Amino acid sequence: MFIGLLGKANVGKSTFFSAATETAVPIGNYPFTTIEPNVGVTYVKTKCACKHFGIAHQNPMCLDGVRLVPVKIIDVAGLVPGAHEGKGLGNRFLDDARQADVLIHVVDIAGTTDIQGQPVPAGTHNPLEDVEFVENEFNQWFKQILMREWQKLLKEILQKTATLVEGITRRFSGLGIKDYQVSDMLKETGLAAKKPTEWSEDDILQFVTRLRKKTKPVLIAANKADLCKDLSIIEKIKKENHVVTCSAESELLLRKASKANLIKYVPGDSSFTISNESTINPQQKQALDLVKSVMAKIQTTGVQSAINYAVFDVLKFITVYPVEDETKLSNKDGVILPDARLLPVGSTAKELAGTIHADLAKGFLHAIDAKTKQRISGDHILKDGDVIKIISSMSRG
């Protein structure tokens, strides 16, 4: 599971990354602050299975029944128009994003930066342009991948050494794109019924755009919302995109204050409490009051909401808890609900086994649903919150 964090320069991507991971990275008011991609670990929040069983357990990843599940996040340096042609720092940004399962596009919703990422007066730049140009860069990148060997692909099809689906899938193998996804897009675009030799450039662009949206879905993080005078712009973006309103700077301040024990705050909450008024100096009090006004405007800072939305709503992943003892709900060391796995909707019990160890899947016999105590087969479709014990011949010796 990999979340990619992208956008033009100077929109708050590094701040979002720092807030999400609580990792110090260079943050500055100029383009290309992040020269090398930063990779970190953040968390999605979901209901822990302990709630279903009505039990308490000592697990640092469970906070009063809220389970934290780690996911990797990569912050790629700021894009500029024409990046797919090598402008700015070029294709290295797009290549870094190939690792991502889902992309969070951080947009300066307040319009305080121009298309190149340079500061401008608030509201003088249209953020819709940013949404369009970043998606266009990815679409053009996909198009380049296919066009580079288009004539070679046509020759393979003519000589019957490859089918259209096989040939296209091979060109996109570096992005983890599967043959069934290529096949689905060919059908959806109507291009499956058209000879590849008759495809126009518009046909190719239409196909790769649909393929990109399917395989590299994008969530818009409408950042700097606290500086935006008219949030109605978000409704315009929502017509075509998934959108979460956020203020990364506010979230970073809250996480730092929480780490310093100045406040009690759980990421994603709509409020926080000051631990001890006497320990807060005037500057800190002023900063926290400002954050309170931000949260009053947009409810939460949106950073945690964006991460959760990307995983659970855009990708539609579920959380499953593998255990070794279905009665005690523990591993061999007695740790209750020790692990939580994020899996795509439609995943099977055998596929869960494969995420734990290839040998478990290879020797898969059956599994046990700890909630129902029923034996389930390898092709049993898992549900969100399932607690599963895998029985495998490979695990027995």
mmCIF file of N, CA, C and O in Angstrom, residues 76 79 82-98 137 140-141 144 148:
data_model
loop_
_atom_site.group_PDB
_atom_site.id
_atom_site.type_symbol
_atom_site.label_atom_id
_atom_site.label_comp_id
_atom_site.label_asym_id
_atom_site.label_seq_id
_atom_site.Cartn_x
_atom_site.Cartn_y
_atom_site.Cartn_z
ATOM 1 N N VAL A 76 6.630 13.640 -3.477
ATOM 2 C CA VAL A 76 7.445 13.891 -4.662
ATOM 3 C C VAL A 76 7.582 15.396 -4.863
ATOM 4 O O VAL A 76 6.650 16.157 -4.607
ATOM 5 N N LEU A 79 5.582 19.633 -9.122
ATOM 6 C CA LEU A 79 5.459 19.576 -10.579
ATOM 7 C C LEU A 79 5.331 20.969 -11.182
ATOM 8 O O LEU A 79 4.837 21.897 -10.525
ATOM 9 N N GLY A 82 4.441 20.884 -18.174
ATOM 10 C CA GLY A 82 5.431 20.380 -19.115
ATOM 11 C C GLY A 82 6.415 19.412 -18.485
ATOM 12 O O GLY A 82 7.415 19.056 -19.111
ATOM 13 N N ALA A 83 6.136 18.934 -17.264
ATOM 14 C CA ALA A 83 7.057 18.006 -16.592
ATOM 15 C C ALA A 83 7.265 16.745 -17.419
ATOM 16 O O ALA A 83 8.361 16.184 -17.450
ATOM 17 N N HIS A 84 6.206 16.274 -18.106
ATOM 18 C CA HIS A 84 6.343 15.051 -18.912
ATOM 19 C C HIS A 84 7.280 15.251 -20.092
ATOM 20 O O HIS A 84 7.754 14.279 -20.692
ATOM 21 N N GLU A 85 7.568 16.528 -20.428
ATOM 22 C CA GLU A 85 8.519 16.844 -21.497
ATOM 23 C C GLU A 85 9.907 17.137 -20.937
ATOM 24 O O GLU A 85 10.818 17.527 -21.662
ATOM 25 N N GLY A 86 10.057 16.984 -19.633
ATOM 26 C CA GLY A 86 11.351 17.210 -19.007
ATOM 27 C C GLY A 86 11.523 18.566 -18.375
ATOM 28 O O GLY A 86 12.598 18.895 -17.881
ATOM 29 N N LYS A 87 10.465 19.388 -18.362
ATOM 30 C CA LYS A 87 10.571 20.723 -17.758
ATOM 31 C C LYS A 87 10.608 20.597 -16.235
ATOM 32 O O LYS A 87 10.104 19.645 -15.661
ATOM 33 N N GLY A 88 11.160 21.655 -15.594
ATOM 34 C CA GLY A 88 11.333 21.573 -14.138
ATOM 35 C C GLY A 88 12.320 20.464 -13.843
ATOM 36 O O GLY A 88 13.390 20.387 -14.433
ATOM 37 N N LEU A 89 11.959 19.585 -12.936
ATOM 38 C CA LEU A 89 12.800 18.416 -12.664
ATOM 39 C C LEU A 89 12.262 17.192 -13.384
ATOM 40 O O LEU A 89 12.656 16.064 -13.114
ATOM 41 N N GLY A 90 11.289 17.411 -14.267
ATOM 42 C CA GLY A 90 10.900 16.431 -15.264
ATOM 43 C C GLY A 90 10.328 15.117 -14.802
ATOM 44 O O GLY A 90 9.623 15.026 -13.808
ATOM 45 N N ASN A 91 10.669 14.090 -15.570
ATOM 46 C CA ASN A 91 10.026 12.791 -15.402
ATOM 47 C C ASN A 91 10.373 12.073 -14.105
ATOM 48 O O ASN A 91 9.717 11.092 -13.757
ATOM 49 N N ARG A 92 11.389 12.543 -13.399
ATOM 50 C CA ARG A 92 11.746 11.833 -12.167
ATOM 51 C C ARG A 92 10.593 11.888 -11.171
ATOM 52 O O ARG A 92 10.382 10.951 -10.406
ATOM 53 N N PHE A 93 9.819 13.008 -11.181
ATOM 54 C CA PHE A 93 8.669 13.103 -10.286
ATOM 55 C C PHE A 93 7.605 12.080 -10.678
ATOM 56 O O PHE A 93 7.040 11.395 -9.855
ATOM 57 N N LEU A 94 7.343 12.015 -11.979
ATOM 58 C CA LEU A 94 6.322 11.098 -12.473
ATOM 59 C C LEU A 94 6.760 9.649 -12.250
ATOM 60 O O LEU A 94 5.950 8.796 -11.909
ATOM 61 N N ASP A 95 8.036 9.385 -12.418
ATOM 62 C CA ASP A 95 8.536 8.033 -12.187
ATOM 63 C C ASP A 95 8.409 7.630 -10.719
ATOM 64 O O ASP A 95 8.119 6.472 -10.414
ATOM 65 N N ASP A 96 8.657 8.586 -9.805
ATOM 66 C CA ASP A 96 8.496 8.283 -8.380
ATOM 67 C C ASP A 96 7.048 7.896 -8.076
ATOM 68 O O ASP A 96 6.782 7.020 -7.254
ATOM 69 N N ALA A 97 6.113 8.542 -8.743
ATOM 70 C CA ALA A 97 4.696 8.310 -8.474
ATOM 71 C C ALA A 97 4.219 6.959 -8.995
ATOM 72 O O ALA A 97 3.122 6.516 -8.629
ATOM 73 N N ARG A 98 5.030 6.288 -9.806
ATOM 74 C CA ARG A 98 4.614 4.989 -10.331
ATOM 75 C C ARG A 98 4.433 3.967 -9.210
ATOM 76 O O ARG A 98 3.724 2.967 -9.364
ATOM 77 N N GLU A 137 -0.586 16.261 -16.909
ATOM 78 C CA GLU A 137 0.789 15.760 -16.918
ATOM 79 C C GLU A 137 0.803 14.234 -16.824
ATOM 80 O O GLU A 137 1.562 13.561 -17.524
ATOM 81 N N GLN A 140 -0.527 12.687 -20.129
ATOM 82 C CA GLN A 140 0.471 12.779 -21.192
ATOM 83 C C GLN A 140 1.625 11.813 -20.951
ATOM 84 O O GLN A 140 2.207 11.265 -21.903
ATOM 85 N N TRP A 141 1.943 11.594 -19.682
ATOM 86 C CA TRP A 141 2.995 10.626 -19.332
ATOM 87 C C TRP A 141 2.569 9.224 -19.754
ATOM 88 O O TRP A 141 3.343 8.484 -20.367
ATOM 89 N N GLN A 144 2.797 8.925 -23.490
ATOM 90 C CA GLN A 144 4.172 8.748 -23.950
ATOM 91 C C GLN A 144 4.618 7.293 -23.832
ATOM 92 O O GLN A 144 5.287 6.757 -24.715
ATOM 93 N N ARG A 148 5.628 5.415 -27.343
ATOM 94 C CA ARG A 148 7.052 5.118 -27.593
ATOM 95 C C ARG A 148 7.231 3.852 -28.441
ATOM 96 O O ARG A 148 8.136 3.773 -29.263
#
